[in-house]
Amino acid sequence: MAINGVLRPGHAVVRVLDLDESVKFYTDVMGLKEMGRDKAGRVYFKYHDERDHNSFIIRKAPNAGLDAFAFKVLDKATLDGYARRLKEYGVAFERIPAGEMLETGERIRFEIPTGHTIELYAEKADVGNGLGYVNPEAWLEGTKGINPVRMDHALIYGPDIDGNRKLFEEVLGFSLVERALLEDGKTDLATWLTCSAKAHDLAMVRHKDPGKLHHVAFLLDTWEQVLRAADIMSMHSVSIDIGPTRHGITRGTTIYFFDPSGNRMETFCGGYQWYPD
């Protein structure tokens, strides 16, 4: 199918307790590449096979968690179209000017019913993935740590996941891929949504407290790389929550683990291809 609206997850902005410790963790253990820092104290990273300037941003704060999760859209006209749809739907939003984040164009920021902040943007500087655009090599030498391919998805917690689903489906064009029901057989405990042909680009779980992060997922290519990630986590005394294991839902292979600030993250591989039919 042609992806012509929301393209994919674009960036996550995560709060950490100790900036220096977190930078060391995300560069040396996770193997992300630091791309710059700004006057607001944010540190920007990219994954090795991403061409955009950044996709994972951290900042020091008194408490850990998720500031915002963003999706990249096709172009500026598409971004303006979503602004109109949000207004018609009754969702308040603000326009964040280009340059407020490093190498990132204008963003539209709004709050969804579970209390999370979502951003949409169309433009981010293309810095390449180090392999070149003409006759590229198969893989990049000299990488560190776990070395994920890209930022893949997020799972969020909150009370009104029904309102979230309605907004994402009716305004942003997402599709429901899977759901887990409560014992009444009707109420969603959790839903998995996609804006692409992936098993999920965003998942959400019903929870009494708003605005909570379950995890941001880092994509790996193979199950063997997930197992290697487990070795690296063990070598660096990383706190592992679950795994290595495999999901039934999405059929992905996974490890859930915690960064030094207690933010849960995931190394994820696999998952089936989803189509609208």
mmCIF file of C-alpha atoms in Angstrom:
data_model
loop_
_atom_site.group_PDB
_atom_site.id
_atom_site.type_symbol
_atom_site.label_atom_id
_atom_site.label_comp_id
_atom_site.label_asym_id
_atom_site.label_seq_id
_atom_site.Cartn_x
_atom_site.Cartn_y
_atom_site.Cartn_z
ATOM 1 C CA MET A 1 0.000 0.000 0.000
ATOM 2 C CA ALA A 2 1.118 3.561 -0.572
ATOM 3 C CA ILE A 3 2.048 5.373 2.615
ATOM 4 C CA ASN A 4 1.038 8.952 1.913
ATOM 5 C CA GLY A 5 0.058 10.499 5.227
ATOM 6 C CA VAL A 6 1.799 9.587 8.462
ATOM 7 C CA LEU A 7 4.945 7.768 7.354
ATOM 8 C CA ARG A 8 6.397 6.306 10.542
ATOM 9 C CA PRO A 9 7.516 7.021 14.098
ATOM 10 C CA GLY A 10 9.977 9.903 13.932
ATOM 11 C CA HIS A 11 11.431 10.643 17.347
ATOM 12 C CA ALA A 12 10.995 10.041 21.059
ATOM 13 C CA VAL A 13 11.942 12.613 23.706
ATOM 14 C CA VAL A 14 12.754 10.883 27.006
ATOM 15 C CA ARG A 15 13.513 12.323 30.437
ATOM 16 C CA VAL A 16 16.537 10.994 32.349
ATOM 17 C CA LEU A 17 17.843 11.600 35.862
ATOM 18 C CA ASP A 18 21.598 11.771 35.198
ATOM 19 C CA LEU A 19 22.540 13.156 31.805
ATOM 20 C CA ASP A 20 26.190 12.053 31.730
ATOM 21 C CA GLU A 21 25.362 8.519 32.850
ATOM 22 C CA SER A 22 22.571 8.312 30.283
ATOM 23 C CA VAL A 23 24.729 9.594 27.416
ATOM 24 C CA LYS A 24 27.336 6.965 28.240
ATOM 25 C CA PHE A 25 24.663 4.247 28.361
ATOM 26 C CA TYR A 26 23.044 5.178 25.054
ATOM 27 C CA THR A 27 26.364 5.547 23.236
ATOM 28 C CA ASP A 28 28.483 2.743 24.710
ATOM 29 C CA VAL A 29 25.865 0.100 25.571
ATOM 30 C CA MET A 30 23.070 0.837 23.103
ATOM 31 C CA GLY A 31 25.425 2.002 20.364
ATOM 32 C CA LEU A 32 23.491 5.105 19.324
ATOM 33 C CA LYS A 33 25.357 7.977 17.692
ATOM 34 C CA GLU A 34 25.301 11.346 19.432
ATOM 35 C CA MET A 35 24.355 14.042 16.913
ATOM 36 C CA GLY A 36 24.413 17.218 18.979
ATOM 37 C CA ARG A 37 23.180 19.155 21.996
ATOM 38 C CA ASP A 38 21.059 22.271 22.246
ATOM 39 C CA LYS A 39 20.657 25.217 24.613
ATOM 40 C CA ALA A 40 17.659 23.520 26.260
ATOM 41 C CA GLY A 41 19.958 20.733 27.454
ATOM 42 C CA ARG A 42 18.643 18.085 25.080
ATOM 43 C CA VAL A 43 21.037 15.476 23.678
ATOM 44 C CA TYR A 44 20.224 14.093 20.221
ATOM 45 C CA PHE A 45 20.950 10.580 18.936
ATOM 46 C CA LYS A 46 20.379 8.593 15.774
ATOM 47 C CA TYR A 47 20.416 4.881 15.057
ATOM 48 C CA HIS A 48 22.926 3.566 12.532
ATOM 49 C CA ASP A 49 20.584 2.901 9.604
ATOM 50 C CA GLU A 50 18.546 6.086 9.892
ATOM 51 C CA ARG A 51 19.152 8.938 7.486
ATOM 52 C CA ASP A 52 17.389 11.674 9.445
ATOM 53 C CA HIS A 53 19.495 13.694 11.874
ATOM 54 C CA ASN A 54 17.894 12.364 15.062
ATOM 55 C CA SER A 55 15.233 10.035 16.397
ATOM 56 C CA PHE A 56 15.987 9.670 20.119
ATOM 57 C CA ILE A 57 16.415 12.680 22.387
ATOM 58 C CA ILE A 58 17.080 12.801 26.120
ATOM 59 C CA ARG A 59 17.015 15.621 28.636
ATOM 60 C CA LYS A 60 17.754 15.806 32.349
ATOM 61 C CA ALA A 61 14.694 16.097 34.610
ATOM 62 C CA PRO A 62 13.676 15.363 38.231
ATOM 63 C CA ASN A 63 11.640 12.355 37.098
ATOM 64 C CA ALA A 64 12.051 9.886 34.246
ATOM 65 C CA GLY A 65 9.452 9.310 31.524
ATOM 66 C CA LEU A 66 8.302 10.384 28.091
ATOM 67 C CA ASP A 67 8.082 14.040 27.057
ATOM 68 C CA ALA A 68 6.759 13.411 23.558
ATOM 69 C CA PHE A 69 6.485 10.821 20.810
ATOM 70 C CA ALA A 70 6.531 12.092 17.236
ATOM 71 C CA PHE A 71 5.530 10.848 13.808
ATOM 72 C CA LYS A 72 6.957 11.997 10.493
ATOM 73 C CA VAL A 73 4.450 12.894 7.769
ATOM 74 C CA LEU A 74 4.896 13.005 4.011
ATOM 75 C CA ASP A 75 5.389 16.743 3.427
ATOM 76 C CA LYS A 76 4.471 20.241 4.584
ATOM 77 C CA ALA A 77 1.084 20.151 2.833
ATOM 78 C CA THR A 78 0.271 16.910 4.666
ATOM 79 C CA LEU A 79 1.286 18.485 7.974
ATOM 80 C CA ASP A 80 -1.047 21.421 7.335
ATOM 81 C CA GLY A 81 -3.801 18.968 6.422
ATOM 82 C CA TYR A 82 -3.467 17.208 9.760
ATOM 83 C CA ALA A 83 -3.613 20.567 11.524
ATOM 84 C CA ARG A 84 -6.983 21.176 9.854
ATOM 85 C CA ARG A 85 -8.228 17.708 10.786
ATOM 86 C CA LEU A 86 -7.194 18.156 14.415
ATOM 87 C CA LYS A 87 -8.999 21.500 14.568
ATOM 88 C CA GLU A 88 -12.150 20.019 13.039
ATOM 89 C CA TYR A 89 -11.971 17.125 15.516
ATOM 90 C CA GLY A 90 -11.729 19.585 18.409
ATOM 91 C CA VAL A 91 -8.132 18.843 19.426
ATOM 92 C CA ALA A 92 -6.138 21.836 20.613
ATOM 93 C CA PHE A 93 -2.603 21.994 19.219
ATOM 94 C CA GLU A 94 0.354 24.325 18.980
ATOM 95 C CA ARG A 95 2.806 24.895 16.172
ATOM 96 C CA ILE A 96 6.441 24.641 17.231
ATOM 97 C CA PRO A 97 8.642 26.619 14.819
ATOM 98 C CA ALA A 98 11.359 25.041 12.722
ATOM 99 C CA GLY A 99 14.714 25.004 14.502
ATOM 100 C CA GLU A 100 13.321 24.674 18.024
ATOM 101 C CA MET A 101 14.764 21.155 17.846
ATOM 102 C CA LEU A 102 18.082 20.586 16.108
ATOM 103 C CA GLU A 103 17.793 20.041 12.339
ATOM 104 C CA THR A 104 14.002 19.632 12.603
ATOM 105 C CA GLY A 105 11.268 21.510 10.802
ATOM 106 C CA GLU A 106 7.991 22.844 12.148
ATOM 107 C CA ARG A 107 6.159 20.529 14.531
ATOM 108 C CA ILE A 108 2.507 20.272 15.491
ATOM 109 C CA ARG A 109 2.151 19.293 19.149
ATOM 110 C CA PHE A 110 -1.042 18.075 20.838
ATOM 111 C CA GLU A 111 -2.199 15.994 23.785
ATOM 112 C CA ILE A 112 -4.115 12.753 23.267
ATOM 113 C CA PRO A 113 -6.826 11.404 25.644
ATOM 114 C CA THR A 114 -4.369 9.320 27.697
ATOM 115 C CA GLY A 115 -2.413 12.483 28.559
ATOM 116 C CA HIS A 116 0.566 11.846 26.273
ATOM 117 C CA THR A 117 2.099 14.500 24.038
ATOM 118 C CA ILE A 118 2.209 13.617 20.346
ATOM 119 C CA GLU A 119 4.048 15.590 17.664
ATOM 120 C CA LEU A 120 3.837 15.589 13.871
ATOM 121 C CA TYR A 121 6.516 17.002 11.587
ATOM 122 C CA ALA A 122 7.465 16.782 7.914
ATOM 123 C CA GLU A 123 11.092 17.875 7.712
ATOM 124 C CA LYS A 124 14.331 16.764 9.347
ATOM 125 C CA ALA A 125 17.848 17.121 7.969
ATOM 126 C CA ASP A 126 19.073 14.169 5.904
ATOM 127 C CA VAL A 127 22.536 13.237 7.190
ATOM 128 C CA GLY A 128 22.776 9.767 5.627
ATOM 129 C CA ASN A 129 23.533 6.464 7.312
ATOM 130 C CA GLY A 130 27.256 6.323 6.549
ATOM 131 C CA LEU A 131 26.874 3.715 3.815
ATOM 132 C CA GLY A 132 26.415 6.173 0.949
ATOM 133 C CA TYR A 133 23.595 6.609 -1.546
ATOM 134 C CA VAL A 134 25.492 5.217 -4.542
ATOM 135 C CA ASN A 135 26.816 1.635 -4.439
ATOM 136 C CA PRO A 136 26.360 1.423 -0.666
ATOM 137 C CA GLU A 137 28.174 -1.105 1.481
ATOM 138 C CA ALA A 138 26.184 -3.834 3.223
ATOM 139 C CA TRP A 139 26.916 -2.730 6.791
ATOM 140 C CA LEU A 140 28.720 -0.052 8.749
ATOM 141 C CA GLU A 141 32.060 -0.788 10.362
ATOM 142 C CA GLY A 142 33.173 0.460 13.765
ATOM 143 C CA THR A 143 29.826 0.476 15.535
ATOM 144 C CA LYS A 144 29.443 0.111 19.299
ATOM 145 C CA GLY A 145 27.293 -1.945 21.619
ATOM 146 C CA ILE A 146 23.905 -3.328 20.709
ATOM 147 C CA ASN A 147 23.726 -1.114 17.615
ATOM 148 C CA PRO A 148 20.001 -1.031 16.734
ATOM 149 C CA VAL A 149 18.823 -0.400 13.176
ATOM 150 C CA ARG A 150 16.286 2.310 13.984
ATOM 151 C CA MET A 151 13.680 3.532 16.448
ATOM 152 C CA ASP A 152 10.663 1.304 15.834
ATOM 153 C CA HIS A 153 7.637 2.021 18.058
ATOM 154 C CA ALA A 154 6.399 2.941 21.518
ATOM 155 C CA LEU A 155 3.938 1.471 23.998
ATOM 156 C CA ILE A 156 2.145 3.934 26.247
ATOM 157 C CA TYR A 157 -0.106 3.597 29.330
ATOM 158 C CA GLY A 158 -3.213 5.600 30.164
ATOM 159 C CA PRO A 159 -6.912 5.460 31.072
ATOM 160 C CA ASP A 160 -8.686 6.489 27.848
ATOM 161 C CA ILE A 161 -7.159 4.228 25.214
ATOM 162 C CA ASP A 162 -10.552 4.152 23.472
ATOM 163 C CA GLY A 163 -10.312 7.892 22.857
ATOM 164 C CA ASN A 164 -6.751 7.446 21.650
ATOM 165 C CA ARG A 165 -7.745 4.772 19.179
ATOM 166 C CA LYS A 166 -10.599 6.870 17.813
ATOM 167 C CA LEU A 167 -8.319 9.881 17.304
ATOM 168 C CA PHE A 168 -5.541 7.893 15.653
ATOM 169 C CA GLU A 169 -7.950 6.076 13.344
ATOM 170 C CA GLU A 170 -10.270 8.935 12.399
ATOM 171 C CA VAL A 171 -7.829 11.848 12.281
ATOM 172 C CA LEU A 172 -4.402 10.345 11.567
ATOM 173 C CA GLY A 173 -5.432 7.345 9.466
ATOM 174 C CA PHE A 174 -3.969 4.586 11.627
ATOM 175 C CA SER A 175 -5.382 1.045 11.543
ATOM 176 C CA LEU A 176 -6.083 -1.438 14.330
ATOM 177 C CA VAL A 177 -3.875 -4.526 13.988
ATOM 178 C CA GLU A 178 -4.395 -6.426 17.260
ATOM 179 C CA ARG A 179 -6.228 -6.049 20.537
ATOM 180 C CA ALA A 180 -6.291 -7.724 23.946
ATOM 181 C CA LEU A 181 -9.667 -7.800 25.696
ATOM 182 C CA LEU A 182 -10.589 -7.735 29.366
ATOM 183 C CA GLU A 183 -12.619 -10.569 30.865
ATOM 184 C CA ASP A 184 -15.905 -9.009 29.725
ATOM 185 C CA GLY A 185 -14.886 -9.857 26.164
ATOM 186 C CA LYS A 186 -15.685 -6.318 24.980
ATOM 187 C CA THR A 187 -13.392 -3.794 26.641
ATOM 188 C CA ASP A 188 -9.919 -3.295 25.246
ATOM 189 C CA LEU A 189 -7.083 -3.882 27.683
ATOM 190 C CA ALA A 190 -4.574 -3.023 24.956
ATOM 191 C CA THR A 191 -4.507 -2.082 21.284
ATOM 192 C CA TRP A 192 -1.811 -2.163 18.599
ATOM 193 C CA LEU A 193 -2.053 0.420 15.808
ATOM 194 C CA THR A 194 -0.106 0.922 12.603
ATOM 195 C CA CYS A 195 0.384 3.725 10.095
ATOM 196 C CA SER A 196 2.328 1.435 7.757
ATOM 197 C CA ALA A 197 2.675 -2.250 6.908
ATOM 198 C CA LYS A 198 4.295 -3.070 10.263
ATOM 199 C CA ALA A 199 2.664 -5.081 13.023
ATOM 200 C CA HIS A 200 2.526 -1.861 15.066
ATOM 201 C CA ASP A 201 3.828 1.687 15.169
ATOM 202 C CA LEU A 202 2.114 2.553 18.447
ATOM 203 C CA ALA A 203 0.613 0.370 21.169
ATOM 204 C CA MET A 204 -1.316 1.343 24.266
ATOM 205 C CA VAL A 205 -2.429 -0.348 27.473
ATOM 206 C CA ARG A 206 -5.291 0.718 29.744
ATOM 207 C CA HIS A 207 -3.952 2.062 33.045
ATOM 208 C CA LYS A 208 -5.426 4.247 35.777
ATOM 209 C CA ASP A 209 -2.628 6.849 35.595
ATOM 210 C CA PRO A 210 -2.274 9.108 32.526
ATOM 211 C CA GLY A 211 0.820 9.900 30.530
ATOM 212 C CA LYS A 212 2.864 6.812 31.370
ATOM 213 C CA LEU A 213 5.537 5.187 29.183
ATOM 214 C CA HIS A 214 5.851 1.416 28.991
ATOM 215 C CA HIS A 215 8.689 1.367 26.472
ATOM 216 C CA VAL A 216 10.364 2.768 23.389
ATOM 217 C CA ALA A 217 11.522 -0.013 21.037
ATOM 218 C CA PHE A 218 14.832 -0.270 19.200
ATOM 219 C CA LEU A 219 14.726 -2.424 16.063
ATOM 220 C CA LEU A 220 17.253 -5.203 15.427
ATOM 221 C CA ASP A 221 17.583 -7.279 12.261
ATOM 222 C CA THR A 222 17.710 -10.835 13.594
ATOM 223 C CA TRP A 223 16.903 -13.028 16.600
ATOM 224 C CA GLU A 224 20.644 -13.663 16.914
ATOM 225 C CA GLN A 225 21.182 -9.918 17.401
ATOM 226 C CA VAL A 226 18.546 -9.929 20.153
ATOM 227 C CA LEU A 227 20.483 -12.715 21.898
ATOM 228 C CA ARG A 228 23.718 -10.760 21.410
ATOM 229 C CA ALA A 229 21.979 -7.745 22.960
ATOM 230 C CA ALA A 230 21.208 -9.886 26.017
ATOM 231 C CA ASP A 231 24.921 -10.731 26.313
ATOM 232 C CA ILE A 232 25.862 -7.055 26.116
ATOM 233 C CA MET A 233 23.245 -6.139 28.728
ATOM 234 C CA SER A 234 24.629 -8.826 31.027
ATOM 235 C CA MET A 235 28.196 -7.618 30.489
ATOM 236 C CA HIS A 236 27.171 -4.071 31.477
ATOM 237 C CA SER A 237 24.859 -5.087 34.366
ATOM 238 C CA VAL A 238 21.783 -3.675 32.631
ATOM 239 C CA SER A 239 18.543 -4.433 34.478
ATOM 240 C CA ILE A 240 16.477 -6.812 32.300
ATOM 241 C CA ASP A 241 12.720 -6.890 32.821
ATOM 242 C CA ILE A 242 11.662 -9.741 30.482
ATOM 243 C CA GLY A 243 13.429 -11.836 27.875
ATOM 244 C CA PRO A 244 14.943 -12.785 25.604
ATOM 245 C CA THR A 245 11.564 -14.154 24.558
ATOM 246 C CA ARG A 246 8.948 -14.012 21.823
ATOM 247 C CA HIS A 247 5.516 -12.405 21.705
ATOM 248 C CA GLY A 248 2.409 -14.086 20.369
ATOM 249 C CA ILE A 249 0.951 -10.688 19.574
ATOM 250 C CA THR A 250 3.038 -9.179 16.714
ATOM 251 C CA ARG A 251 5.227 -12.358 16.750
ATOM 252 C CA GLY A 252 8.267 -10.227 17.587
ATOM 253 C CA THR A 253 11.339 -11.370 19.500
ATOM 254 C CA THR A 254 12.176 -9.118 22.386
ATOM 255 C CA ILE A 255 14.026 -8.048 25.496
ATOM 256 C CA TYR A 256 12.522 -5.472 27.846
ATOM 257 C CA PHE A 257 15.139 -3.696 29.948
ATOM 258 C CA PHE A 258 15.690 -0.476 31.897
ATOM 259 C CA ASP A 259 18.015 2.417 31.220
ATOM 260 C CA PRO A 260 19.934 3.923 34.182
ATOM 261 C CA SER A 261 17.006 6.259 34.954
ATOM 262 C CA GLY A 262 14.430 3.452 35.077
ATOM 263 C CA ASN A 263 12.887 4.079 31.654
ATOM 264 C CA ARG A 264 11.831 0.747 30.181
ATOM 265 C CA MET A 265 13.158 0.145 26.671
ATOM 266 C CA GLU A 266 12.940 -2.772 24.227
ATOM 267 C CA THR A 267 15.143 -4.433 21.659
ATOM 268 C CA PHE A 268 12.680 -5.779 19.095
ATOM 269 C CA CYS A 269 13.022 -7.954 16.012
ATOM 270 C CA GLY A 270 10.562 -9.472 13.584
ATOM 271 C CA GLY A 271 6.832 -8.999 13.582
ATOM 272 C CA TYR A 272 4.623 -9.883 10.666
ATOM 273 C CA GLN A 273 3.680 -7.683 7.700
ATOM 274 C CA TRP A 274 0.215 -6.148 7.931
ATOM 275 C CA TYR A 275 -1.983 -5.053 5.003
ATOM 276 C CA PRO A 276 -5.343 -3.216 5.004
ATOM 277 C CA ASP A 277 -7.287 -6.282 3.813
#
